[in-house]
Short mmCIF file of C-alpha atoms and ligand atoms in Angstrom, two decimals:
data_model
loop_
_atom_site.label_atom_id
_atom_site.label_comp_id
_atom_site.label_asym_id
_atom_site.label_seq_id
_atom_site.Cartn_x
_atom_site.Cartn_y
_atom_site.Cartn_z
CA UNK A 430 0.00 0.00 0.00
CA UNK A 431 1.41 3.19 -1.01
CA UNK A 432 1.46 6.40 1.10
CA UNK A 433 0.57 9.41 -0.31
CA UNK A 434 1.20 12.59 1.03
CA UNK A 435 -0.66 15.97 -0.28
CA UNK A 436 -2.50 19.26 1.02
CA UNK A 437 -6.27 19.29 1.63
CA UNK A 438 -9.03 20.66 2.45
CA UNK A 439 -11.60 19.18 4.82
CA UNK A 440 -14.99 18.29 2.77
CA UNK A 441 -17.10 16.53 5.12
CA UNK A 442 -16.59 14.62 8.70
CA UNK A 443 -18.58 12.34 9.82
CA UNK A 444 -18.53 10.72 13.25
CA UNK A 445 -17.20 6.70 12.55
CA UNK A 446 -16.79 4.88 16.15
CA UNK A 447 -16.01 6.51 19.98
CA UNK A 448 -12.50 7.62 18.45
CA UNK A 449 -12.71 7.85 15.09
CA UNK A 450 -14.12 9.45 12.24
CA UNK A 451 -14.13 9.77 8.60
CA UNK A 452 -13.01 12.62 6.63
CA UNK A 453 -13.45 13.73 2.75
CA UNK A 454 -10.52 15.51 2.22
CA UNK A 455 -10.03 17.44 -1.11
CA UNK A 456 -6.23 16.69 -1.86
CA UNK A 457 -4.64 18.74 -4.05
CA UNK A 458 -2.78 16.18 -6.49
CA UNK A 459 -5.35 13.39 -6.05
CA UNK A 460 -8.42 14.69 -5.79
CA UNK A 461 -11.11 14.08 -3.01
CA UNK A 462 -10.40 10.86 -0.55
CA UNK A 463 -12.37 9.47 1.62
CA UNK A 464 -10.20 8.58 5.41
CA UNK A 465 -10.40 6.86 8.29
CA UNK A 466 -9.18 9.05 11.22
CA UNK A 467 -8.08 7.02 13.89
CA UNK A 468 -8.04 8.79 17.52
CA UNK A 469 -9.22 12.24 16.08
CA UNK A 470 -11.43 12.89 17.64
CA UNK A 471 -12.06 16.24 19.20
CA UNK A 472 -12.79 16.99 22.90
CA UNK A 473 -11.78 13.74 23.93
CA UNK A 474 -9.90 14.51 27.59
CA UNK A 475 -7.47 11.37 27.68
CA UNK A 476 -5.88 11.99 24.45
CA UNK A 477 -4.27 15.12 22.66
CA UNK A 478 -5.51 14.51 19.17
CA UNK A 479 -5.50 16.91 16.73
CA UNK A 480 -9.14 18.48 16.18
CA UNK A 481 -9.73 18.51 12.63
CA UNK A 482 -12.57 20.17 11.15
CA UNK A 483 -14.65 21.11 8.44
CA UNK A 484 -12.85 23.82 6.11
CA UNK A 485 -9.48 23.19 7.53
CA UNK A 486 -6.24 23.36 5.05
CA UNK A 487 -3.65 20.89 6.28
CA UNK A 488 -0.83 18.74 5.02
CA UNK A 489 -1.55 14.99 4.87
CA UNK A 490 0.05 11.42 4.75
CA UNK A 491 -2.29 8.58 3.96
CA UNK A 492 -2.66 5.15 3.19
CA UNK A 493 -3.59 4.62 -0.19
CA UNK A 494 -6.72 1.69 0.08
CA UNK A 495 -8.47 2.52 -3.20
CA UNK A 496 -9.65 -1.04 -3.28
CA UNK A 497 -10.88 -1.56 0.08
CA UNK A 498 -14.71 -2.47 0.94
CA UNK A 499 -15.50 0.65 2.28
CA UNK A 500 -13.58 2.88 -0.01
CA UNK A 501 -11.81 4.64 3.01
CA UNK A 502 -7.86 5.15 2.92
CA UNK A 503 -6.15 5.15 6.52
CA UNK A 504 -5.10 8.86 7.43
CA UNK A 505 -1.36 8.65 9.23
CA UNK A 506 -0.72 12.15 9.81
CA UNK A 507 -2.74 15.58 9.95
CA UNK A 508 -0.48 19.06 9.70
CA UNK A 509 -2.49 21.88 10.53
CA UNK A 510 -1.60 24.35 7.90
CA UNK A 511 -4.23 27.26 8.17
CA UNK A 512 -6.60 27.81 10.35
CA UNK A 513 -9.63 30.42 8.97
CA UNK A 514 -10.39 32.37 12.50
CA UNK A 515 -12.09 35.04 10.37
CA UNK A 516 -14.31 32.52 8.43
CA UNK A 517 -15.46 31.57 11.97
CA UNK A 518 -16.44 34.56 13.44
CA UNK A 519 -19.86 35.26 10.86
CA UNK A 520 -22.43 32.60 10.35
CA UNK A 521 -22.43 34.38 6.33
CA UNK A 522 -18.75 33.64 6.03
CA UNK A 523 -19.06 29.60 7.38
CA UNK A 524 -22.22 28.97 5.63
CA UNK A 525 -20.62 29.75 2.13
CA UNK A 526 -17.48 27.71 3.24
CA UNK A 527 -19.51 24.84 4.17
CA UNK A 528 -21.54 25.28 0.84
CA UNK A 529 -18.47 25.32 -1.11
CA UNK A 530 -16.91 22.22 0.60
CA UNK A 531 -20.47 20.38 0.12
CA UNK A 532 -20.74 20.69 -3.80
CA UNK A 533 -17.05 19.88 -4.02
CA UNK A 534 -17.48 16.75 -2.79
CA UNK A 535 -20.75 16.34 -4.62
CA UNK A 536 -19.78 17.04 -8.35
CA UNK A 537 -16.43 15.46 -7.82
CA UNK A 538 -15.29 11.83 -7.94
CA UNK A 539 -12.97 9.55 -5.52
CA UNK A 540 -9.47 9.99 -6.75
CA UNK A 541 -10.18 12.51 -9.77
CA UNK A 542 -7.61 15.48 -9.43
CA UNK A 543 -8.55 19.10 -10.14
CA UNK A 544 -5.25 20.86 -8.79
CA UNK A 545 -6.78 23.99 -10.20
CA UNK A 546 -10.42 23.79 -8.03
CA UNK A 547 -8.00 23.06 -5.30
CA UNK A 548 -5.95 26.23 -5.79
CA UNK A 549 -9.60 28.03 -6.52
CA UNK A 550 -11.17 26.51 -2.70
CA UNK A 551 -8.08 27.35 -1.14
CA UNK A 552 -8.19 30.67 -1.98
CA UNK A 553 -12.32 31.29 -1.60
CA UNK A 554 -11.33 30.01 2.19
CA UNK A 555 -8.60 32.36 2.23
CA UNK A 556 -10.63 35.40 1.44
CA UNK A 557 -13.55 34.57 3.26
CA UNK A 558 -11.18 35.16 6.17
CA UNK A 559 -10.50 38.75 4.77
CA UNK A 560 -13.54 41.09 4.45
CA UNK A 561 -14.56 40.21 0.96
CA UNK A 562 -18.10 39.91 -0.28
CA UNK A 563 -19.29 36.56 0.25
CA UNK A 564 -21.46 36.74 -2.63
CA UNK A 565 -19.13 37.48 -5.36
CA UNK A 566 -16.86 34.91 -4.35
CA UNK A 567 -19.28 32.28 -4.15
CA UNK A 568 -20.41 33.11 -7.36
CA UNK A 569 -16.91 33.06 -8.75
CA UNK A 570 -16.48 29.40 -6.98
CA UNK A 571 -19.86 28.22 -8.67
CA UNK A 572 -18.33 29.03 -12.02
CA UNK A 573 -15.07 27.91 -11.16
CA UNK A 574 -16.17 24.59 -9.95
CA UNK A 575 -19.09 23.81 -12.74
CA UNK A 576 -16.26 24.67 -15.58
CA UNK A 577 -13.69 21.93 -13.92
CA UNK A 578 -15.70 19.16 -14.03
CA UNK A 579 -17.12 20.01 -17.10
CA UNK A 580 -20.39 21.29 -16.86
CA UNK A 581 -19.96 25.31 -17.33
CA UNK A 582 -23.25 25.85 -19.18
CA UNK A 583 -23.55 27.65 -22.73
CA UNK A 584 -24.61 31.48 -21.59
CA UNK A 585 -23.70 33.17 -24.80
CA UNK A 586 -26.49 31.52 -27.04
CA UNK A 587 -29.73 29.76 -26.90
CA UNK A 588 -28.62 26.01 -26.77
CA UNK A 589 -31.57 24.66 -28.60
CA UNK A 590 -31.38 26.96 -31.78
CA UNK A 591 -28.21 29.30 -31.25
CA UNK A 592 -29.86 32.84 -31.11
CA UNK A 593 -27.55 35.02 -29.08
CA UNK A 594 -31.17 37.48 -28.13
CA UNK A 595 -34.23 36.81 -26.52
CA UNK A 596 -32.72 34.43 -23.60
CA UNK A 597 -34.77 34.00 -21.01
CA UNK A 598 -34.38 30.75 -19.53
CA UNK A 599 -31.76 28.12 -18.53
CA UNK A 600 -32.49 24.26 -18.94
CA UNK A 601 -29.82 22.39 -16.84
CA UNK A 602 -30.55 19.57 -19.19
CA UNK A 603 -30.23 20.80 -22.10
CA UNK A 604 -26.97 23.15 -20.38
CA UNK A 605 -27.38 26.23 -20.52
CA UNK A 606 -29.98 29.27 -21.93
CA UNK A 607 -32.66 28.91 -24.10
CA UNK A 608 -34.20 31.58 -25.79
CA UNK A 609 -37.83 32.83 -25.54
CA UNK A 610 -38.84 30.97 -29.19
CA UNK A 611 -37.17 27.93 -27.76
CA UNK A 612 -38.48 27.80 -24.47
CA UNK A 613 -42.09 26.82 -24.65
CA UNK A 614 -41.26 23.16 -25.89
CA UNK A 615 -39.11 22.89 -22.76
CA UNK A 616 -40.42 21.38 -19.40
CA UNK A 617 -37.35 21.44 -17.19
CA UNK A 618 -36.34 25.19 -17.25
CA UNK A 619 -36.04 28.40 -14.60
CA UNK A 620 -36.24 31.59 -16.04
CA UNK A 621 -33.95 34.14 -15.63
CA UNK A 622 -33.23 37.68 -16.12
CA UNK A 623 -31.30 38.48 -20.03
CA UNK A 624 -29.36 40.74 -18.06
CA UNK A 625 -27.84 37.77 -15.26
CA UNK A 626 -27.17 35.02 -18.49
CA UNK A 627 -25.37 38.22 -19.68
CA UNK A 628 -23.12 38.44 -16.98
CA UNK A 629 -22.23 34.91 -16.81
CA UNK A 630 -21.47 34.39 -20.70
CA UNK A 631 -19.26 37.08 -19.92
CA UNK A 632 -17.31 34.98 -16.97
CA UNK A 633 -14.22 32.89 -18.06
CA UNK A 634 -11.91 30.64 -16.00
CA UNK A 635 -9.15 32.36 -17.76
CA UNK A 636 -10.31 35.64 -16.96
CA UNK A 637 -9.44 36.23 -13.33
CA UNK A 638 -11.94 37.95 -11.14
CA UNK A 639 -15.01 37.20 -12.58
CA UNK A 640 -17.74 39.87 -12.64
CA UNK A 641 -16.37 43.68 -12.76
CA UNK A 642 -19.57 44.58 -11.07
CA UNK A 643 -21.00 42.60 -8.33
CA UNK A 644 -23.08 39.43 -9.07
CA UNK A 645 -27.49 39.72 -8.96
CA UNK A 646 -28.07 36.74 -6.42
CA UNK A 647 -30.09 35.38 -9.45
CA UNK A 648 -26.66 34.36 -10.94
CA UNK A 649 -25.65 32.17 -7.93
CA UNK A 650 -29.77 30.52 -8.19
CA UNK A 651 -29.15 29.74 -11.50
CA UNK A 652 -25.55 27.92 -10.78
CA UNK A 653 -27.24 26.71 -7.64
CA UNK A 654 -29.84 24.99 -9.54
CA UNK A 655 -27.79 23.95 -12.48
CA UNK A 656 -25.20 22.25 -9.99
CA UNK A 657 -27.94 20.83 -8.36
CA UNK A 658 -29.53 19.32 -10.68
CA UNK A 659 -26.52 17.53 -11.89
CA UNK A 660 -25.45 15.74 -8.50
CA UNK A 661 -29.33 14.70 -8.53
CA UNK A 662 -30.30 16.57 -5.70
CA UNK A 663 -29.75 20.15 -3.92
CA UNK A 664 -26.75 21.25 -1.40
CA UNK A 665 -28.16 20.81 2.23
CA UNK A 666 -26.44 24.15 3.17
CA UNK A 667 -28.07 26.29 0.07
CA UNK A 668 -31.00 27.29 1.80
CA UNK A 669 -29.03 28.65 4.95
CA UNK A 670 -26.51 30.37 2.40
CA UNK A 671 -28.88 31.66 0.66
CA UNK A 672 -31.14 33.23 3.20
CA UNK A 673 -28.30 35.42 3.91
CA UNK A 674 -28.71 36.91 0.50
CA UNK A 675 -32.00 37.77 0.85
CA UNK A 676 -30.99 40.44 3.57
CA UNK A 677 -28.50 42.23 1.80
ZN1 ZN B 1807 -33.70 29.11 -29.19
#
C-alpha cells in the first residue's frame, strides 16, 4: 500500500466509532479521498488529538486503500496548515465555506484530481477570512467549480437553436440558456433575467476575477440549480446560504 502525502481541504466529517471518524478531504494532487481518522477525535480529555474540522487546510500522509470495501484510505498524519479564525467569526462567512466544501465533494469523484479547483477553494477560504463579499466569491467558486468538471453551461447563445437574443431561460438539461422561441417546448427550465445570463457568458476561468460589477443573487440561483440538478439533488447548506442573501 502506497502512502501518499498531499494538502487538503476538509470536505465533510462524519462521526465513525467513539474515536474515530471519517473525513473527505479534497487533496490537491489526487483529488477528493475518503479517510479513516483514527483517535481524532475532538474533545476527547485522555488523548491530545488533533481536532480537525470542516474547512481546515492541512498537510496529509495517507494510506492509499483505493480497493478496500469501504472505499476509506487510513489517514497517518494531519499538519495543521491554516486555520480560517475570520471565516469563523460570521455565520455568512461559514455557511458559504460549508456550501463550497459540500458541492465539491458532490460534483467530484474519488481519486479525480482538479489541482486547479484546489488552488480556486483554497483561496475562496482564504478570502472569506479577509472582508470580501461573500457573494461574489461564491459566485466566482460556482463558475469555477461547474467549468472543472465540465459542466460550465452555454450562456452566450440559446442552446436549442443558437440565437444570441431573446434568452430568457436556462435548462440544466439541455446546459445552458434557451431563448424565448425555444423555451415553450421545454419542461425542465427556470427563467432568468437576459441581463444575469449576460453576466455569466461574460465569466471565463481564464479571466481572473469574474464579474467587474458585483453578481445579482439570481446568478448564484441559476448555478445553484444547475449544480444541483446535476449531483441529482440540492446542497443541504443552500438554503441557509442563501437566506443570507435575501438580507442584503
Ligand atoms: Zn432558441
Amino acid at each position: 500500500m502506497a502512502i501518499v502525502r498531499d494538502i487538503a481541504v476538509v470536505l465533510r466529517r462524519f462521526e465513525y466509532s467513539e474515536t474515530s471518524q471519517v473525513l473527505v478531504l479534497f487533496t490537491r494532487a489526487h483529488g477528493k479521498v475518503r479517510t479513516l481518522a483514527k483517535g481524532m477525535k475532538r474533545s476527547t480529555r485522555q488523548r491530545f488529538a488533533a481536532a480537525v474540522d470542516v474547512l481546515d487546510v492541512g498537510a496529509v500522509a495517507l494510506l492509499e486503500q483505493r480497493s478496500a470495501a469501504d472505499g476509506l484510505s487510513t489517514l497517518t498524519e494531519w499538519k495543521q496548515q491554516r486555520f480560517c479564525g475570520g471565516l469563523r467569526e460570521r455565520l455568512d462567512r461559514i455557511h458559504a465555506g460549508q456550501y463550497a466544501a459540500e458541492v465539491t465533494a458532490m460534483l467530484t469523484e474519488d481519486w479525480d484530481a482538479h489541482p486547479a479547483l484546489f488552488d480556486a477553494l483554497a483561496e475562496l477560504l482564504s478570502r472569506l477570512n479577509d472582508s470580501m463579499g461573500v457573494l461574489d466569491l461564491v459566485v466566482g467558486y460556482q463558475c469555477t467549480l461547474l467549468s472543472e468538471v465540465g459542466l460550465w453551461p452555454r450562456f452566450d447563445a440559446c442552446v436549442l437553436c443558437g440565437r444570441r437574443s431573446e434568452l430568457t431561460t436556462f435548462s440544466a438539461l439541455e446546459g445552458g440558456a434557451v431563448c424565448r422561441h425555444c423555451e415553450p417546448s421545454q419542461i425542465e427550465k427556470r427563467s432568468v433575467p437576459g441581463a444575469v445570463i449576460a453576466s455569466l457568458a461574460a465569466w471565463s476561468a481564464a479571466a481572473g476575477p469574474p464579474f467587474d460589477r458585483p453578481p445579482d443573487v439570481r446568478a448564484f440561483d441559476v448555478l445553484d440549480y444547475h449544480l444541483s440538478h446535476a449531483a441529482g439533488r440540492p446542497p443541504s447548506t443552500g438554503r441557509l446560504l442563501r437566506a443570507h442573501f435575501e438580507h442584503r
